[in-house]
Every structure is written in structure tokens, then in C-alpha cells.
Short mmCIF file of C-alpha atoms in Angstrom, two decimals:
data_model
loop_
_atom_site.label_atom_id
_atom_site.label_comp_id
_atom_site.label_asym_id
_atom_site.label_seq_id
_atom_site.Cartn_x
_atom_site.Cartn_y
_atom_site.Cartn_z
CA UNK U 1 1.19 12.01 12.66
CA UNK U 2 2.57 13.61 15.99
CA UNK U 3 5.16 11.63 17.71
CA UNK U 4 5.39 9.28 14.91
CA UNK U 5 8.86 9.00 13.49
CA UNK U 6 9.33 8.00 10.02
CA UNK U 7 12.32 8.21 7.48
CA UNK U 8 12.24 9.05 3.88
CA UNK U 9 13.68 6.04 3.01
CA UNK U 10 11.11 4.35 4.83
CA UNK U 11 8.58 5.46 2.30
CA UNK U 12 10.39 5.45 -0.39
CA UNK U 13 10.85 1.58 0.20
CA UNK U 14 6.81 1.26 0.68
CA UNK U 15 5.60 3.17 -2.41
CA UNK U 16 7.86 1.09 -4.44
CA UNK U 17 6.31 -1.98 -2.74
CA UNK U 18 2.86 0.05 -3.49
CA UNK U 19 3.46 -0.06 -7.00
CA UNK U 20 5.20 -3.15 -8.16
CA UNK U 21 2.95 -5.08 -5.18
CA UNK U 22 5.63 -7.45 -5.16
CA UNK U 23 8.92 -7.33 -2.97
CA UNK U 24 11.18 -8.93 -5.76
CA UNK U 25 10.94 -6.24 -8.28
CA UNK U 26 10.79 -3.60 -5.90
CA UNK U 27 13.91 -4.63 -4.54
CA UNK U 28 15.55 -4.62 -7.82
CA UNK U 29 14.08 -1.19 -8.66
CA UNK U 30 15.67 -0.12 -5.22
CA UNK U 31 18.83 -1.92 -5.86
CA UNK U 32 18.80 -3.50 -2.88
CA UNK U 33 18.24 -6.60 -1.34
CA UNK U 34 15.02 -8.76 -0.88
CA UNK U 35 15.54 -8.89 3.28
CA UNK U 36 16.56 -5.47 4.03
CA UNK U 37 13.64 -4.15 1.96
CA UNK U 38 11.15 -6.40 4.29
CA UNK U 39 12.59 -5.15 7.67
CA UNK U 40 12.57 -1.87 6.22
CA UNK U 41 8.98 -2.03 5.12
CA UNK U 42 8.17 -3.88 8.93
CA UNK U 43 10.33 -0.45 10.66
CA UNK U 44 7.09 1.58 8.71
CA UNK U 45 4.59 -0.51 10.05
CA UNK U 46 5.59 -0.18 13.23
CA UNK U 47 6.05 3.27 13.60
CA UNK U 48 2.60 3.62 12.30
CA UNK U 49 1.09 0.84 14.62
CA UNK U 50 -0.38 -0.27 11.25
CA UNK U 51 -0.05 -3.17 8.86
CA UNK U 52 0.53 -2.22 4.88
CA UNK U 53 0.19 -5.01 3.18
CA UNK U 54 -1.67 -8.28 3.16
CA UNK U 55 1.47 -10.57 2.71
CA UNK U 56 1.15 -14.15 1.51
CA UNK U 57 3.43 -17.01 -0.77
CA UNK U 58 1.63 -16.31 -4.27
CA UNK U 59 0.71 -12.23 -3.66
CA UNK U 60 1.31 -9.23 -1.98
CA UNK U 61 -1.64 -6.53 -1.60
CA UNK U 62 -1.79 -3.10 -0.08
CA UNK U 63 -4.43 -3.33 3.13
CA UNK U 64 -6.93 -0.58 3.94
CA UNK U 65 -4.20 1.38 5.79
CA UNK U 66 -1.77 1.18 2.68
CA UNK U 67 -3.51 2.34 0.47
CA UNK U 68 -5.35 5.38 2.48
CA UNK U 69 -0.99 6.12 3.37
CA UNK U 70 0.34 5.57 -0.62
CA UNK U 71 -1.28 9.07 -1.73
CA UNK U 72 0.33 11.38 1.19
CA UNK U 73 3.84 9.10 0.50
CA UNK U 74 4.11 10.04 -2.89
CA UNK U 75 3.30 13.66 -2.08
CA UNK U 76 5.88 13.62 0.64
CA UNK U 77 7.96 12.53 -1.54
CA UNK U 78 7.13 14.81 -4.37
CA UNK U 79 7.83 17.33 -2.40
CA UNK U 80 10.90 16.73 -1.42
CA UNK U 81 11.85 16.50 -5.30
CA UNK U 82 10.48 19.81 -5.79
CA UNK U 83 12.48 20.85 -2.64
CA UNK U 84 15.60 19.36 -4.50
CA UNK U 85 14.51 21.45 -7.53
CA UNK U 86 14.18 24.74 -6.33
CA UNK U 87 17.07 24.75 -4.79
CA UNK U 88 18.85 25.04 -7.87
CA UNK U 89 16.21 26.69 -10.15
CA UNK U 90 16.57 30.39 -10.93
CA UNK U 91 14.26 32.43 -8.62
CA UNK U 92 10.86 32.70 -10.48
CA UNK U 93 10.70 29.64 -12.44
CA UNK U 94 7.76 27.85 -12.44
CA UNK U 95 8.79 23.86 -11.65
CA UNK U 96 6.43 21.41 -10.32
CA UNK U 97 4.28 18.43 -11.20
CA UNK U 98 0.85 17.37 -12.32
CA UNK U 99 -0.85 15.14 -13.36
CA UNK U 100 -3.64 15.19 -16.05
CA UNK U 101 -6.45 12.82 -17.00
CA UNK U 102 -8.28 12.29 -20.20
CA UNK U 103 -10.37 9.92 -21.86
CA UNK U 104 -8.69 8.73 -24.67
CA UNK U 105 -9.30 9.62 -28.47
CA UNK U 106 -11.83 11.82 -27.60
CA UNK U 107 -8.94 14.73 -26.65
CA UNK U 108 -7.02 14.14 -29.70
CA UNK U 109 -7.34 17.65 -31.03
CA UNK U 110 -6.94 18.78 -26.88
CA UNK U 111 -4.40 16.96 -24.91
CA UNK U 112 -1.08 16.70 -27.67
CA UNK U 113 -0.80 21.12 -28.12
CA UNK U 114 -1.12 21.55 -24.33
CA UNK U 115 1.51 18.51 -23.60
CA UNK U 116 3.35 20.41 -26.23
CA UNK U 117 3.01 24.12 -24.36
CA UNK U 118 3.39 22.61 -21.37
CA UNK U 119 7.11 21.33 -22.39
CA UNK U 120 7.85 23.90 -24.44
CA UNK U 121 6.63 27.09 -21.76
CA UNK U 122 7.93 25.26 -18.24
CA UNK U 123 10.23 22.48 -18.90
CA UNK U 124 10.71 21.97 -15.43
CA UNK U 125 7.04 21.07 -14.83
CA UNK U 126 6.69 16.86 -14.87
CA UNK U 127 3.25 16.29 -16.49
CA UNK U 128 2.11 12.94 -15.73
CA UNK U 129 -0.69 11.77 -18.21
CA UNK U 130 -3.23 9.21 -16.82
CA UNK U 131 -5.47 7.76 -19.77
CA UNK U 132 -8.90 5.89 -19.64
CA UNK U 133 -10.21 8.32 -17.18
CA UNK U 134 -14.11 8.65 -17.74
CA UNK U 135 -15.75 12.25 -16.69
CA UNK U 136 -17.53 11.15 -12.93
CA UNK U 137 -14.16 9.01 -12.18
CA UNK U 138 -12.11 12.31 -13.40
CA UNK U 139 -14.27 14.16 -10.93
CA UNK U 140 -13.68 11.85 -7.83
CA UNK U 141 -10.06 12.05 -8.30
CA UNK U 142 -9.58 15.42 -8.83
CA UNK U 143 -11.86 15.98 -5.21
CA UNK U 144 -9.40 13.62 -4.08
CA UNK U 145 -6.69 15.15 -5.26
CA UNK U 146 -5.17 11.72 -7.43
CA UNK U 147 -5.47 13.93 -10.22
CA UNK U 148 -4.54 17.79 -10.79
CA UNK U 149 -6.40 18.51 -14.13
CA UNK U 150 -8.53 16.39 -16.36
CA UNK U 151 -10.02 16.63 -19.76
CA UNK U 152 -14.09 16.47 -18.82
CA UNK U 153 -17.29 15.67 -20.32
CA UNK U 154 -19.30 18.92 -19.49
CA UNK U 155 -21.47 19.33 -17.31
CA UNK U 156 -19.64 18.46 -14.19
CA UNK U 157 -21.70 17.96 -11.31
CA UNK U 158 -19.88 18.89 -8.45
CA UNK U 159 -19.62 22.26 -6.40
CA UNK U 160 -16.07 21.32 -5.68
CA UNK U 161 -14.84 21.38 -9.50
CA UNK U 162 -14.23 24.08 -11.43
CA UNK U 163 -14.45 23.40 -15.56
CA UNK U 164 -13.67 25.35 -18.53
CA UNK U 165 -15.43 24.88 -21.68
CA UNK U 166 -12.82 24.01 -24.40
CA UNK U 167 -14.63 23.26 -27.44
CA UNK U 168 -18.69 21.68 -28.61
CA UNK U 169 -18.54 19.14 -31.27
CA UNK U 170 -21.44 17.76 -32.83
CA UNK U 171 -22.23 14.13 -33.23
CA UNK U 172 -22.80 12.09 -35.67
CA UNK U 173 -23.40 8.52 -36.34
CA UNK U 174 -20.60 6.00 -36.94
CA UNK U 175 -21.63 3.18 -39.18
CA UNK U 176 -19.76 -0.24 -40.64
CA UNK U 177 -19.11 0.61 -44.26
CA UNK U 178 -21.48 -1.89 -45.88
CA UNK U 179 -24.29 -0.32 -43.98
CA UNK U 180 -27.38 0.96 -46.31
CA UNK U 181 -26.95 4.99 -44.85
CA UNK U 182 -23.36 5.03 -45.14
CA UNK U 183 -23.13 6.54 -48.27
CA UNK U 184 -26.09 9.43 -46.91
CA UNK U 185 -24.63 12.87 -46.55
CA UNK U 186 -26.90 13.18 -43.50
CA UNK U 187 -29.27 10.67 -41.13
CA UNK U 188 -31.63 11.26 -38.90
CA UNK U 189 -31.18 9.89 -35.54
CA UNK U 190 -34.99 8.21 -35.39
CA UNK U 191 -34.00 6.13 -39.14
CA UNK U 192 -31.15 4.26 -36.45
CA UNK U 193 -34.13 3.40 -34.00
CA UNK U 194 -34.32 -0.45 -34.57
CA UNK U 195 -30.05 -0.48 -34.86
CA UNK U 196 -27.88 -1.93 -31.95
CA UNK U 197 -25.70 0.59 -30.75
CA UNK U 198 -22.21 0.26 -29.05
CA UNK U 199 -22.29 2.70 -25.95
CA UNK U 200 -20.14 3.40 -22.82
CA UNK U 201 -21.44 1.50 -19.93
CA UNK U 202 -24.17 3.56 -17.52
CA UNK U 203 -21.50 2.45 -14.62
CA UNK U 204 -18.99 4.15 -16.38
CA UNK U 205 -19.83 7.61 -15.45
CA UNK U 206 -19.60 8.88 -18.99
CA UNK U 207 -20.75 12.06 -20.82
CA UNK U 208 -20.68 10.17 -23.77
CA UNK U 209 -23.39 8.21 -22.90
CA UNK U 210 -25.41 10.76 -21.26
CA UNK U 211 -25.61 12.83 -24.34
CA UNK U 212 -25.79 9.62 -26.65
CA UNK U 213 -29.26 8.64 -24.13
CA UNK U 214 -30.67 11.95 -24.66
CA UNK U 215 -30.17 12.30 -28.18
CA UNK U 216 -31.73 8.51 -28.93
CA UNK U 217 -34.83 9.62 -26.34
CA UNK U 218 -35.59 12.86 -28.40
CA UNK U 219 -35.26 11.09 -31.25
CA UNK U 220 -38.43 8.99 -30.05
CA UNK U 221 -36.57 5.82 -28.93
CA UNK U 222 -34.59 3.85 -26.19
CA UNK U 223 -31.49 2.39 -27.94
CA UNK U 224 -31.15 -1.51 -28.36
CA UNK U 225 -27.31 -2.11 -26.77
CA UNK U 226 -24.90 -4.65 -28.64
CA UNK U 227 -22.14 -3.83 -27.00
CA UNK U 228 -21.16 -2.00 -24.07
CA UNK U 229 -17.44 -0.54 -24.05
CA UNK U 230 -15.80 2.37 -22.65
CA UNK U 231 -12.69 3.41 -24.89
CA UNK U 232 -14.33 5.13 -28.29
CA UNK U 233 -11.53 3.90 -30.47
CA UNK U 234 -12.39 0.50 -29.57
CA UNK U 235 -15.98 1.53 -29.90
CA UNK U 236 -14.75 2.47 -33.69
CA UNK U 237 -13.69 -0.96 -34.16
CA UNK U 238 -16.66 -2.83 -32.50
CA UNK U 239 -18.77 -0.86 -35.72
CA UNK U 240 -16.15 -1.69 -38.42
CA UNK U 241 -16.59 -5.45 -37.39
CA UNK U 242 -20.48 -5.30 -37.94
CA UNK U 243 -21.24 -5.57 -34.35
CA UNK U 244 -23.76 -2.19 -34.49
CA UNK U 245 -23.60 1.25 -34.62
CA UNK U 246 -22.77 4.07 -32.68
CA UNK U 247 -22.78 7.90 -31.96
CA UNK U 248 -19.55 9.88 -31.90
CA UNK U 249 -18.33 13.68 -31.99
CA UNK U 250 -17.30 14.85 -35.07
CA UNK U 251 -14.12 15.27 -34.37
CA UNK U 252 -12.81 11.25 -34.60
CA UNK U 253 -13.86 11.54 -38.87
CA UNK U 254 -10.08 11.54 -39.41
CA UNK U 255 -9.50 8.80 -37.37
CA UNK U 256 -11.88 6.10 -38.21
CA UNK U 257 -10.35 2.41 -38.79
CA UNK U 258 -10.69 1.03 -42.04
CA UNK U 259 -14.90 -0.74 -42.37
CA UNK U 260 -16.68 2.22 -40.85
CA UNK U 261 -17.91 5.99 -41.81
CA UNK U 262 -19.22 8.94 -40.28
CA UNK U 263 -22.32 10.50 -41.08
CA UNK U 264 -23.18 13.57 -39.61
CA UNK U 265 -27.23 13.99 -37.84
CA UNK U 266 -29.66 15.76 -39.68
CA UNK U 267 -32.15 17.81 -37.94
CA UNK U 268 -31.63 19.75 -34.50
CA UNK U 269 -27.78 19.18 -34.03
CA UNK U 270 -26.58 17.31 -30.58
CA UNK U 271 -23.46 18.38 -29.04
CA UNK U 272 -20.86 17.16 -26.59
CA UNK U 273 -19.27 19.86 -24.57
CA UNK U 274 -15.36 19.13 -23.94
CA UNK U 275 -14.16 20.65 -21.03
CA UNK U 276 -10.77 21.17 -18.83
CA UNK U 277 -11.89 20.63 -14.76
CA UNK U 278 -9.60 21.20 -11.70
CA UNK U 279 -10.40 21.07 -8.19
CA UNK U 280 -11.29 24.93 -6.25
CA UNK U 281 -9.06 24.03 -3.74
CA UNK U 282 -5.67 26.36 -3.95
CA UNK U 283 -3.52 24.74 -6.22
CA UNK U 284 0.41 24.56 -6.87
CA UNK U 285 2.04 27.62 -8.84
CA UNK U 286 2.69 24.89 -11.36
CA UNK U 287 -1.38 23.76 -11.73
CA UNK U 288 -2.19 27.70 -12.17
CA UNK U 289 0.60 28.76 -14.86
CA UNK U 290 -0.92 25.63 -16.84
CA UNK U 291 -4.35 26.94 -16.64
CA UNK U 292 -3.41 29.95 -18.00
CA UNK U 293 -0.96 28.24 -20.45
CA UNK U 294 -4.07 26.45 -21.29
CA UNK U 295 -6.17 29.79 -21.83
CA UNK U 296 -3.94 30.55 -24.73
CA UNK U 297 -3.46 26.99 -26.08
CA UNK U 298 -7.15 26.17 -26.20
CA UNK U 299 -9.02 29.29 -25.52
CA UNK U 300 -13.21 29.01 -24.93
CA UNK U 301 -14.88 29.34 -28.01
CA UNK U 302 -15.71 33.07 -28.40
CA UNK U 303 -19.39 32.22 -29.48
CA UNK U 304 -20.60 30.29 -26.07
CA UNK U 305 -18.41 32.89 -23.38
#
């Protein structure tokens, strides 16, 4: 941006327009007025020689030029907080901020003791947490740098991640309680062949469903689909309600709603391989004393290093 001049207040003013995408509220959360926050937000757009947003009576939306600016304004920003921060931090603190993805209830026994270490070991870190993020969308954002660290579905297939294996869980099969194998100690996959099953969407870039596919395929069939849904709690309450069944790691037993079971697979068992991924670009001293926070926290099982 040579020869462009633009103040901090400037952008301050457009990523709260950015967010709230409407003028109103971001003047409020400004404390300002309406009018000043529009001429400010026109200053921007002229120094840029760009327009921001697509401005009409009923809406206001960011246009291709606001949104490719909103991720370097927040980091400008950002920075400057950090800035701020060290200034007054003791020399050799660790202070920062990051942001982590995960799925969902899938990293309940991952993401709350790292949140935890992570407040506990560097208070002055700000760990943002960013839910609902599927594996290949986790992937995209930490290339894009959106995203810092993310709970993963492993494999990741990309040369410019690097993942961590955190823990394998086997699956099992999650069934409404009324179900004639619910009371089994163990099924095989192949006696669920003429079941509907709830599953991630393919579009959704999910491990999950991967591993679900390939399990159903070597168990000699091609799943019928009732239901397609991303979040697995919800998937949880889709098979409660009768809707169909579904595979799940073992780890969601102790958090089933009330109407469906888990039965573990008999036979050859089928993992799913949780994982912690981060961009190889150089990251922050904050991103690298969470890794190895993380190291300790939720070290990689001893038997698959």
C-alpha cells in the first residue's frame, strides 16, 4: 500500500462496519454517531481508490475489495494491541492471540484442558475459539491464515499443514434405544447394511464421513442416507428421534441424549485419528509456546509415535 495514507481509526471504523454489516449498530458499538461513521468509512474508500461495501436502504454488504481488506485490518489492528501490550508486559512474557478451530463435540475430551493450560500457563494470550469448523474448511483457513490452530480430522492433505496426532478412537454405532441391536454388546458393521444412516454431508469436507464411507464399503455395502447433517451432537439427536442410525467415535458414550445407545463394532476395529494442525509458515511466539503447551496437555499416544 505505498503512498496510500490510512488512519487507525479509519479501520477501526470499517471492521466494525465488517462485522455488524450494518452502520446503526456499529455506530453504537463505536459510540459515535451514524454520519461521522459514513464519511469516515467514505475517507477509507478513497484512500484506497476502492469501494467496501455494497450500500443500499434494507442492507449493507462487504464488496469483493472489503472483504479481501477485513483480514489484514484486524491484523493491523491486532497488532497494534499487542504493541499496547508489550509495552507494559515484563520482558519475556509470552502475550499474543490465536485463534483455534474445532468441530464441535467431537474435541470434548481435547479442546476444554488446553483452553484451560492455555489460561492458566500465559494469561496474556487471547484465545479465540471458532466452532463448527469441519477438517478441509480448518485446512483452508489455516493456509489462509483466518485460523492459527485447529482441532483436525487426520489425514490432512495439504503440504502446507503441519498436524499432530492427538489421540485414535474407535467407532462404534449409535442407535435409537428401541432399536433390535441396542441391547448387543457388539455389532457388526455389515448387520447395519439395509439401515439409513445420518452422515456429514460429502460437501462438508469431513473426516467423519470419510472414515464412516470406508468403514460401510469394507463392510460390503454403500450406506442408504436419511439424513445429512454436519454437527455430531445433532447427529445424536437425529438417531434418538428414530430418523436412522449412525457411526460415531467412542468417545461421545458419555454424552449421548436420552433415546439412543452406543454399541461398539465387532470385528477389525475402525478408527478416527484426532489431530492438532497449524500452518508451516513461521508463526507468533504465542502460536509456538501453545504447541508446546499442547505437547504436555495432550501428548501423542506413545503406541503410534
Amino acid at each position: 500500500m505505498s503512498g496510500v495514507n490510512v488512519e487507525i481509526r479509519w479501520l477501526e471504523a470499517f471492521v466494525a462496519v465488517a462485522e455488524e454489516l450494518h452502520f446503526g449498530n456499529a455506530a453504537a458499538r463505536l459510540r459515535m454517531a451514524q454520519s461521522p461513521l459514513s464519511q469516515t468509512i467514505r475517507k477509507l474508500e478513497r484512500s484506497l481508490g476502492a469501494e467496501l461495501f455494497h450500500r443500499s436502504t434494507r442492507s449493507v454488504e462487504l464488496t469483493a475489495a472489503g472483504h479481501a481488506l477485513l483480514p489484514h485490518a484486524r491484523e493491523v489492528l491486532e497488532q497494534l494491541d499487542i504493541a499496547a501490550k508489550a509495552v507494559k508486559l515484563p520482558q519475556g512474557r509470552v502475550y499474543g492471540s490465536l485463534t483455534l478451530g474445532f468441530t464441535g463435540v467431537l474435541n470434548h475430551l481435547s479442546l476444554p484442558p488446553l483452553a484451560r493450560a492455555v489460561q492458566q500457563t500465559y494469561p496474556d494470550i487471547k484465545l479465540t475459539l471458532v466452532g463448527r469448523i469441519m477438517t478441509q474448511d480448518a485446512v483452508h483457513q489455516l493456509e489462509s491464515g483466518s485460523l492459527d490452530l485447529a482441532f483436525v480430522g487426520l489425514p490432512v492433505d495439504s503440504s502446507r499443514i503441519n498436524a499432530r496426532l492427538l489421540a485414535r478412537e474407535a467407532f462404534g454405532v449409535v442407535l435409537p434405544t428401541g432399536h433390535p441391536l441396542a441391547e448387543q454388546g457388539t455389532i457388526d458393521l455389515a448387520a447395519l447394511a439395509d439401515e439409513s444412516f445420518i452422515l456429514p454431508p460429502l460437501s462438508a469436507g469431513s473426516v467423519l464421513y470419510e472414515e464412516s464411507m470406508r468403514a460401510c464399503s469394507e463392510a460390503g455395502f454403500y450406506p442408504k442416507v436419511a439424513q445429512e447433517i454436519t454437527d455430531p451432537y445433532m447427529v445424536m439427536m437425529l438417531v434418538a428421534a428414530g430418523i436412522g442410525v449412525a457411526l460415531l467415535t467412542e468417545g461421545i458414550s458419555a454424552m449421548l441424549p436420552p433415546g439412543a445407545v452406543y454399541v461398539p463394532l465387532g470385528g477389525e476395529p475402525h478408527y478416527m485419528n484426532h489431530g492438532l494442525a497449524w500452518s508451516i509458515r513461521p508463526g507468533s511466539k504465542a502460536r509456538d509456546a501453545v504447541l508446546a503447551l499442547s505437547e504436555k496437555v495432550l501428548p501423542t499416544p506413545p503406541d503410534t509415535m
